[in-house]
C-alpha atoms as a PDB file:
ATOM      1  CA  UNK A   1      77.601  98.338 -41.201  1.00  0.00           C
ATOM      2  CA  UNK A   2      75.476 101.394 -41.215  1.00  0.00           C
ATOM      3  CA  UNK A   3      74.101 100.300 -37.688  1.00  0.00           C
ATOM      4  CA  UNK A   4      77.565 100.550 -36.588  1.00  0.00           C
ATOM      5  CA  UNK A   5      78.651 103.767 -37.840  1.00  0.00           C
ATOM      6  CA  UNK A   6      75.875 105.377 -36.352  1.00  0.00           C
ATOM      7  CA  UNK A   7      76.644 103.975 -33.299  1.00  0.00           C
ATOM      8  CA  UNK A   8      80.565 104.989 -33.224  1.00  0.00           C
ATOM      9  CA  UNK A   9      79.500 108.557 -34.713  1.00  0.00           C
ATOM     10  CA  UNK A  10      76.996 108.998 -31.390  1.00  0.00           C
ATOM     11  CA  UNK A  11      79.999 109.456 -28.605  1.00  0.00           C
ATOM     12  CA  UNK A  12      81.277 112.124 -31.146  1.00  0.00           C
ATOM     13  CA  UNK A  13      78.641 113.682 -31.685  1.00  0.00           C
ATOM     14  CA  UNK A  14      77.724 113.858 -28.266  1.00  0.00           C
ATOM     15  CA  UNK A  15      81.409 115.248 -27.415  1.00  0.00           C
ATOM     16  CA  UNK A  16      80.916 118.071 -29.966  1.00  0.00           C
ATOM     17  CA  UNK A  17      77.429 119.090 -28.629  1.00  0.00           C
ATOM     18  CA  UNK A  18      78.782 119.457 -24.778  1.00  0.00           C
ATOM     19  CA  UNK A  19      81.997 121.215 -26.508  1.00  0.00           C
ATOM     20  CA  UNK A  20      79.588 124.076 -27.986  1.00  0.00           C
ATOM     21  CA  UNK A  21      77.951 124.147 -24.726  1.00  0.00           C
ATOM     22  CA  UNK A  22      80.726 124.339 -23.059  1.00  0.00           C
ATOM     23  CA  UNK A  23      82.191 127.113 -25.527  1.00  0.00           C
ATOM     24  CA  UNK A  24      79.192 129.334 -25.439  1.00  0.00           C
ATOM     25  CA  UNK A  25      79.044 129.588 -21.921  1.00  0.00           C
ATOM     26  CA  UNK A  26      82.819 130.511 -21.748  1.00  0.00           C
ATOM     27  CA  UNK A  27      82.252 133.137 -24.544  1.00  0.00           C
ATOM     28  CA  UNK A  28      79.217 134.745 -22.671  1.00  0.00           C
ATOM     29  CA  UNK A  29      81.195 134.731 -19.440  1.00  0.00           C
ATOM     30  CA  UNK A  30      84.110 136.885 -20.959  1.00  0.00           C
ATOM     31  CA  UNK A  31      82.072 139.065 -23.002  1.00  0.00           C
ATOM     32  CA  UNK A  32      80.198 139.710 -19.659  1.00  0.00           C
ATOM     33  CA  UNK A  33      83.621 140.032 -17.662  1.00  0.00           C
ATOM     34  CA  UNK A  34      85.165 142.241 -21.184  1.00  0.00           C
ATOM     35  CA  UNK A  35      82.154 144.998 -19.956  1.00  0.00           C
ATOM     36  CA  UNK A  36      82.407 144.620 -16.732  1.00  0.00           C
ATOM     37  CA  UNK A  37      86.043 145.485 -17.159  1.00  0.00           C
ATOM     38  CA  UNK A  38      85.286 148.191 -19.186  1.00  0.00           C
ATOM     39  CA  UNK A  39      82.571 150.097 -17.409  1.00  0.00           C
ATOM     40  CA  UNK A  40      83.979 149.593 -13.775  1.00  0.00           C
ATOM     41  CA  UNK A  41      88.294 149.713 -14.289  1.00  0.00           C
ATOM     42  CA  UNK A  42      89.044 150.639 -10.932  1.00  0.00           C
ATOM     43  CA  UNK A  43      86.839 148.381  -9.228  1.00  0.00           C
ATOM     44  CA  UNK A  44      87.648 145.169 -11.284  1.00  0.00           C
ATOM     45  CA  UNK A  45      91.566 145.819 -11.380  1.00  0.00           C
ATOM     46  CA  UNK A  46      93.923 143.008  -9.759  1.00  0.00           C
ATOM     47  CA  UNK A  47      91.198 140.351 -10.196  1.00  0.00           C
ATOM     48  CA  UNK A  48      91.201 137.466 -11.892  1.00  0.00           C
ATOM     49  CA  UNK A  49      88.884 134.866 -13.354  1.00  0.00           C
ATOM     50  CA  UNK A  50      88.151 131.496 -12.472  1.00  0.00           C
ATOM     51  CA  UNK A  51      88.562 129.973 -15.753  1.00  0.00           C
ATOM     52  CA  UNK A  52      91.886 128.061 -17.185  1.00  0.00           C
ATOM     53  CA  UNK A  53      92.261 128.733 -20.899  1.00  0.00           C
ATOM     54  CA  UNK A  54      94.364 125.475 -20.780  1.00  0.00           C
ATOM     55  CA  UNK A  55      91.189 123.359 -19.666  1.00  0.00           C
ATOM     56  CA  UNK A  56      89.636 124.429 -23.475  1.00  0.00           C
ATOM     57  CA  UNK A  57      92.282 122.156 -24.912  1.00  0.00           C
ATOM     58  CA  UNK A  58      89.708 118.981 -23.966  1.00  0.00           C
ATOM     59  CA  UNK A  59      86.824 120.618 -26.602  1.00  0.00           C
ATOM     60  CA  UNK A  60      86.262 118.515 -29.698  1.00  0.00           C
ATOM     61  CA  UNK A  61      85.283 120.996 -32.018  1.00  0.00           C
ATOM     62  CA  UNK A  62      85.238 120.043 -35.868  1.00  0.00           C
ATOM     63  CA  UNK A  63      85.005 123.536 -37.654  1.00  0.00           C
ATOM     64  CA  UNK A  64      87.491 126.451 -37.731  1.00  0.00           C
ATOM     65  CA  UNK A  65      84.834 129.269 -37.078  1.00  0.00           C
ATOM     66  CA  UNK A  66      84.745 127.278 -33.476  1.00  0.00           C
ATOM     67  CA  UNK A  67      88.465 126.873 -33.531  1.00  0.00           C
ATOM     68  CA  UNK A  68      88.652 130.148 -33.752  1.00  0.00           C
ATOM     69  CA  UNK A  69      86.002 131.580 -30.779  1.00  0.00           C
ATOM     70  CA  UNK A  70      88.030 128.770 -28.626  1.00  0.00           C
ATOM     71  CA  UNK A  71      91.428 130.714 -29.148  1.00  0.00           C
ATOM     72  CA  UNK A  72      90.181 134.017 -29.006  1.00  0.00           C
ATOM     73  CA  UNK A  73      88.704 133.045 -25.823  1.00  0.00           C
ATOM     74  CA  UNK A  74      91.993 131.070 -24.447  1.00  0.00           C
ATOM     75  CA  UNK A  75      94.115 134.251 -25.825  1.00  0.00           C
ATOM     76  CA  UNK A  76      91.070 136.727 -23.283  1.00  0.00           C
ATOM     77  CA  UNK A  77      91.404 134.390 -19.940  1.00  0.00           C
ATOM     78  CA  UNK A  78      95.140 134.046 -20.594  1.00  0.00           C
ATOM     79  CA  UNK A  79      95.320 137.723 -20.405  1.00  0.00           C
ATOM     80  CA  UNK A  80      93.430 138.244 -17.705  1.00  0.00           C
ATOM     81  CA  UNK A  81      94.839 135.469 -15.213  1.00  0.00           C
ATOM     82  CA  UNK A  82      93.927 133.600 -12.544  1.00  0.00           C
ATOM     83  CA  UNK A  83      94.909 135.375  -9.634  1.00  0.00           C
ATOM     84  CA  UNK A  84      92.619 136.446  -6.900  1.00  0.00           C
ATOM     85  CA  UNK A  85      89.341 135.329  -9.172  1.00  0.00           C
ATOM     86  CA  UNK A  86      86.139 136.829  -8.581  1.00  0.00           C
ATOM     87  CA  UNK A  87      83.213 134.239  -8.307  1.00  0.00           C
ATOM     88  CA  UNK A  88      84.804 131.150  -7.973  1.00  0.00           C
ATOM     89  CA  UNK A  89      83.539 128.480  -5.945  1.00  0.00           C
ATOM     90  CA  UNK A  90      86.839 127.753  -3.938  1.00  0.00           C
ATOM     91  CA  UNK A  91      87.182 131.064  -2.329  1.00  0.00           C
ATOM     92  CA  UNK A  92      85.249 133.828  -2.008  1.00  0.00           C
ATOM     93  CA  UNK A  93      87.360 136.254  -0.337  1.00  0.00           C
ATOM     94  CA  UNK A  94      88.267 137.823  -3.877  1.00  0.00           C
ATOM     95  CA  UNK A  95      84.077 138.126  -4.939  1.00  0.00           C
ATOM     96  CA  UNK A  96      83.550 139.611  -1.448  1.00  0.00           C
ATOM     97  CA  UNK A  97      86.390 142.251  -1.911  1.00  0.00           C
ATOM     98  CA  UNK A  98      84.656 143.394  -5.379  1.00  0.00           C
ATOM     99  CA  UNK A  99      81.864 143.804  -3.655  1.00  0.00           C
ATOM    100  CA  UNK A 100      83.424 145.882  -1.081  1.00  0.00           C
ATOM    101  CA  UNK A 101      85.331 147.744  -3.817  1.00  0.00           C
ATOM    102  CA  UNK A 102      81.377 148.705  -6.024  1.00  0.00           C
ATOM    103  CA  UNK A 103      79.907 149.771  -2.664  1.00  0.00           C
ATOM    104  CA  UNK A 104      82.384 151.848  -1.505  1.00  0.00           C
ATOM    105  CA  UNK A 105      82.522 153.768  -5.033  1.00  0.00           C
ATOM    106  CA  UNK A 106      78.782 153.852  -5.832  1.00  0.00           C
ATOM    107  CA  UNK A 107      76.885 156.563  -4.224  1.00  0.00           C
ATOM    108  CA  UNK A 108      73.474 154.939  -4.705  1.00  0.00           C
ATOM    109  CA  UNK A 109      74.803 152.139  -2.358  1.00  0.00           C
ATOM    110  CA  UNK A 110      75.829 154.280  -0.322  1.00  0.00           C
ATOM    111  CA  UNK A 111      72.987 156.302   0.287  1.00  0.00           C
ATOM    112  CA  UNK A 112      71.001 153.409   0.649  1.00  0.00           C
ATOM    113  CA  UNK A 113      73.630 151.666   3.378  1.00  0.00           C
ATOM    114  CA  UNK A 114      73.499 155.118   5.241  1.00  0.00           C
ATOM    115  CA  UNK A 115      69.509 155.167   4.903  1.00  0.00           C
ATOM    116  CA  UNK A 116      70.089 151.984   6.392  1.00  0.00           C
ATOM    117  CA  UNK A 117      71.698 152.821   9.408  1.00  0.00           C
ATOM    118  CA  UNK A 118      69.488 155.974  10.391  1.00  0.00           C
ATOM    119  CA  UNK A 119      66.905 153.390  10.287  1.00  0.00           C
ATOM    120  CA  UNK A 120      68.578 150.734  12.602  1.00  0.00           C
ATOM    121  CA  UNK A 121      69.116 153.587  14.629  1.00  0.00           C
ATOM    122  CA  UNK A 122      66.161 155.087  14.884  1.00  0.00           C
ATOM    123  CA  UNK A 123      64.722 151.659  15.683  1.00  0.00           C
ATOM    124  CA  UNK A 124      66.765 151.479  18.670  1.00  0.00           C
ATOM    125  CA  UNK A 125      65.690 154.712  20.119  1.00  0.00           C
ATOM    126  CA  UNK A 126      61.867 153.997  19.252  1.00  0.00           C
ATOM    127  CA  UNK A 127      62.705 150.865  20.929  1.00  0.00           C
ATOM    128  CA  UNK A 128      64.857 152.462  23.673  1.00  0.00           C
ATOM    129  CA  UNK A 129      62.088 155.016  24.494  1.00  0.00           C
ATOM    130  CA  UNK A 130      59.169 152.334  24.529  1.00  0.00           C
ATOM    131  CA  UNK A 131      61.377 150.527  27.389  1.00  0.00           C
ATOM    132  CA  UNK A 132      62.147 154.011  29.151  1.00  0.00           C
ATOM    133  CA  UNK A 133      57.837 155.006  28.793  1.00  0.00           C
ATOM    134  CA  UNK A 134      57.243 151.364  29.927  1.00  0.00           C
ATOM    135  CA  UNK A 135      59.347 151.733  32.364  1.00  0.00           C
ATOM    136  CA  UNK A 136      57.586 154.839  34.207  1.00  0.00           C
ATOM    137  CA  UNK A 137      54.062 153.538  33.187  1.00  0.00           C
ATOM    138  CA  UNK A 138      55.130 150.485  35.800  1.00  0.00           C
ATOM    139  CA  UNK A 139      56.239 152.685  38.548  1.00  0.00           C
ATOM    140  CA  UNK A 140      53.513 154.680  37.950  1.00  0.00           C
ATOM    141  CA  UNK A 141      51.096 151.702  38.103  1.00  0.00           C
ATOM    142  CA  UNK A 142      53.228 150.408  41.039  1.00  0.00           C
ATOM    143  CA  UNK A 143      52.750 154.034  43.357  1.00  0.00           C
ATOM    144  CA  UNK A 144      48.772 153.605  41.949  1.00  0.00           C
ATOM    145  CA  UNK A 145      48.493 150.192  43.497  1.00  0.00           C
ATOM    146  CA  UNK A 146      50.273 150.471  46.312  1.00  0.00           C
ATOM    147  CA  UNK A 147      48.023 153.732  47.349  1.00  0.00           C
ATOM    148  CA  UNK A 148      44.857 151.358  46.127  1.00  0.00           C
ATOM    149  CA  UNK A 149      45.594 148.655  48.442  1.00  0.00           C
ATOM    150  CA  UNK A 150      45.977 151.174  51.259  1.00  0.00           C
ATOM    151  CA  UNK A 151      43.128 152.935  50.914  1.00  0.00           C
ATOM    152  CA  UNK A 152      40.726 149.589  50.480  1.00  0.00           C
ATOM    153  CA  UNK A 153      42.398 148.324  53.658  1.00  0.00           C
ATOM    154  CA  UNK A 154      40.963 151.644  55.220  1.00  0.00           C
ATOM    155  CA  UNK A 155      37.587 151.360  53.798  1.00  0.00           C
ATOM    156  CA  UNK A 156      37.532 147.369  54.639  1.00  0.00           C
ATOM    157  CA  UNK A 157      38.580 148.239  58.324  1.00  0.00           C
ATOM    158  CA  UNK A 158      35.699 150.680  58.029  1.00  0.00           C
ATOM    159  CA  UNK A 159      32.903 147.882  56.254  1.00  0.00           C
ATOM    160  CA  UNK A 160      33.826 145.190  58.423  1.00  0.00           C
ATOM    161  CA  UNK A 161      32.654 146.402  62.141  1.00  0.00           C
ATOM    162  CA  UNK A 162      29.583 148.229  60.048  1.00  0.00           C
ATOM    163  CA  UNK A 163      28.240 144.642  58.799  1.00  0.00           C
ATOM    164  CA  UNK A 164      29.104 142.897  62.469  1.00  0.00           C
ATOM    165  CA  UNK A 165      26.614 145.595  63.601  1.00  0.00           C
ATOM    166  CA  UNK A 166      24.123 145.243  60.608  1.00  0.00           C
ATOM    167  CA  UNK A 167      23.784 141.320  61.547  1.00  0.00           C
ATOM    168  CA  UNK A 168      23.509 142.854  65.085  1.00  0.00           C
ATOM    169  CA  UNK A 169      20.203 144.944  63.982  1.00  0.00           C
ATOM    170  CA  UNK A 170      19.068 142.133  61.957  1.00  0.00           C
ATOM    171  CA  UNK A 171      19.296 139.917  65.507  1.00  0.00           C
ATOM    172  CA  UNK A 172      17.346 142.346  66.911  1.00  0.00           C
ATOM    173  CA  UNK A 173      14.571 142.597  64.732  1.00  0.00           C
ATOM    174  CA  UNK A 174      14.366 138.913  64.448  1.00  0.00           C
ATOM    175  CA  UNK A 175      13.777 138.853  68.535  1.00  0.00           C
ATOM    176  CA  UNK A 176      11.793 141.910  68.225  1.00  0.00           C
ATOM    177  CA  UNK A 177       9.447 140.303  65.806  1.00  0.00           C
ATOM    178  CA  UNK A 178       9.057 136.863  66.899  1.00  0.00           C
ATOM    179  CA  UNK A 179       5.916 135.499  68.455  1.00  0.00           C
ATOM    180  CA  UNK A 180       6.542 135.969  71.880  1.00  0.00           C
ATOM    181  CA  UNK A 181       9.001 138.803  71.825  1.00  0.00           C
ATOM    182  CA  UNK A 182       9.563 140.864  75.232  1.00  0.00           C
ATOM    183  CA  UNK A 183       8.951 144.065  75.936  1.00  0.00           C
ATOM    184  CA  UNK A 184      12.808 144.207  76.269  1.00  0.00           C
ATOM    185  CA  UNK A 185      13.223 142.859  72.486  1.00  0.00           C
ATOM    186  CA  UNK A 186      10.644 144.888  71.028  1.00  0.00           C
ATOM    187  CA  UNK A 187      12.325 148.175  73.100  1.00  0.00           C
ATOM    188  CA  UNK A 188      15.880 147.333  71.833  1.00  0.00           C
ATOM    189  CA  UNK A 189      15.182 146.939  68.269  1.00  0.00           C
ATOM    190  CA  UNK A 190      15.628 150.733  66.663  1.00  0.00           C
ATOM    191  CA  UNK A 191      14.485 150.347  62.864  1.00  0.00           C
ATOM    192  CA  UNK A 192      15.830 153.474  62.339  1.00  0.00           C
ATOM    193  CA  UNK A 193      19.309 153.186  62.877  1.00  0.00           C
ATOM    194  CA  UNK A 194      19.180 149.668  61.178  1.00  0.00           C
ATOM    195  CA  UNK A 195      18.131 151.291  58.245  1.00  0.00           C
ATOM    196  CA  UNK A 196      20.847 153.770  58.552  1.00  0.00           C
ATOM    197  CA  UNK A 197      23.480 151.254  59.408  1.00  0.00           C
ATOM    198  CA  UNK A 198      22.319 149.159  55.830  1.00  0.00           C
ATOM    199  CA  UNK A 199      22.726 152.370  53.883  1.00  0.00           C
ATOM    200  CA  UNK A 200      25.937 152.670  55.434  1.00  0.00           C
ATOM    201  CA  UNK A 201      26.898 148.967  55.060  1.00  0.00           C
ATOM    202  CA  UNK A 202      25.873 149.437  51.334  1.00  0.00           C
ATOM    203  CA  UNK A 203      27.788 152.763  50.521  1.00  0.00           C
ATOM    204  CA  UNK A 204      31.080 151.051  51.791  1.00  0.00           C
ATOM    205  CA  UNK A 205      30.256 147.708  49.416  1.00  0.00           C
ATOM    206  CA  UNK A 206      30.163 149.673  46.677  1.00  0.00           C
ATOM    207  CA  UNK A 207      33.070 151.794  47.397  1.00  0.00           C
ATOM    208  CA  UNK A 208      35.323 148.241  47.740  1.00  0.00           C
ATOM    209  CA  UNK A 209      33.832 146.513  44.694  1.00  0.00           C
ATOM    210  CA  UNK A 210      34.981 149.771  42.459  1.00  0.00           C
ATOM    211  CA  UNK A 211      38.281 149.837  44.484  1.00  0.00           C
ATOM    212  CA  UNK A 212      38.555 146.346  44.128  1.00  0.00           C
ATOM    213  CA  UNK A 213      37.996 146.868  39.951  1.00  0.00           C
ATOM    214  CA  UNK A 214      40.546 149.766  39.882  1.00  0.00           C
ATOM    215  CA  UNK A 215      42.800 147.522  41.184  1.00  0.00           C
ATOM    216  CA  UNK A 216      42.454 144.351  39.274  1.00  0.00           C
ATOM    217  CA  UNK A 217      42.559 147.262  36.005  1.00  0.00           C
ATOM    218  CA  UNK A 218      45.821 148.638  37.494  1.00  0.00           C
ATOM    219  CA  UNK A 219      47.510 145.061  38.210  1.00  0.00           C
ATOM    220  CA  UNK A 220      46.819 144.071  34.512  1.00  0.00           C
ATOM    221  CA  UNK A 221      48.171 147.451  32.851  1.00  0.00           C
ATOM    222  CA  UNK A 222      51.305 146.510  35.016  1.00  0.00           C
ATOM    223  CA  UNK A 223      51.589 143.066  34.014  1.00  0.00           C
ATOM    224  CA  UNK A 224      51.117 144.505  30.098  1.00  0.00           C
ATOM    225  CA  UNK A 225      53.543 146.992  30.437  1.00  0.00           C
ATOM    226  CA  UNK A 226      56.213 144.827  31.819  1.00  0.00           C
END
């Protein structure tokens, strides 16, 4: 017999625990709201709750101290109503309006939505004026490598005939030197001007291998800055 009280008293008691959950979270939420109210009229007026008082009937409660919390809360949502409530789950439109209304009236928010903006837009001119100095470093680097390219085009026009005639002089001291070189070999051979024509040959080398590096630095600045 004692088994089955127990177990008939369990549902009950069970029912009266999630009831005082239940009622303590309702409490908190319009003592909260009762503030809220109080500190901030203008923004919170015309807003409702999402709460029905009527839904409190369902609490199984056994004392009158919680009888009376559950109508003083019932007589505090009544009062305030249900129309347009603020943080409900079905529609936000009413939350996002009292959020609209707080900014609008609270000059911390709005110094910080204004601080804000001057910083979106000054990150749009920093990043507008990168693009405009990117912009001229590539036509700069353009008009560099475009006068690069003509002037080792001149210089190559230049090195090419002067190594022809450096293999030329290198012919001729081959013939000159061989075993049984002519008088006409040895004659035409002029060490002199071979020697000449290397140092010449060698000047213009090194002139296209820096012009050659000035423009391999130039194409790569203009394939960074693009």
């Amino acid at each position: 017999e004692g088994l089955k009280k127990t177990s008939c008293l369990e549902p009950l008691s069970r029912a009266v625990l999630k009831s005082r959950e239940l009622l303590v979270v309702w409490t908190a939420f319009c003592v909260l709201h009762s503030n809220a109210t109080r500190l901030h009229s203008a923004v919170m007026k015309g807003f409702g709750v999402p709460l029905h008082f009527e839904d409190l009937g369902h609490l199984v409660l056994p004392t009158k101290a919680e009888g009376d919390v559950v109508l003083a809360v019932a007589s505090y949502l009544k009062n305030v109503g249900t129309d347009s409530p603020i943080f409900s789950l079905k529609s936000e439109e009413s939350t996002f309006e009292l959020g609209r209304r707080f900014a609008d009236q609270s000059s911390e928010l709005i110094s910080i939505w204004k601080q804000e903006v001057d910083d979106a837009n000054s990150r749009v001119q920093g990043h507008w004026e990168e693009v405009q100095r990117k912009q001229q470093l590539a036509a700069q680097l353009r008009n560099d490598i475009a006068n690069l390219e003509v002037e080792l085009a001149n210089l190559q026009g230049l090195l090419v005939p002067k190594q022809h005639e450096l293999a030329e002089h290198g012919n001729k001291e081959r013939r000159a030197n061989a075993h049984h070189a002519s008088s006409y070999a040895v004659r035409s051979y002029d060490s002199v001007a071979h020697s000449v024509c290397r140092g010449e040959v060698n000047r213009l080398a090194s002139q296209e291998s820096s012009l050659e590096n000035q423009l391999s630095t130039k194409k790569s600045q203009l394939e960074a800055a693009l």
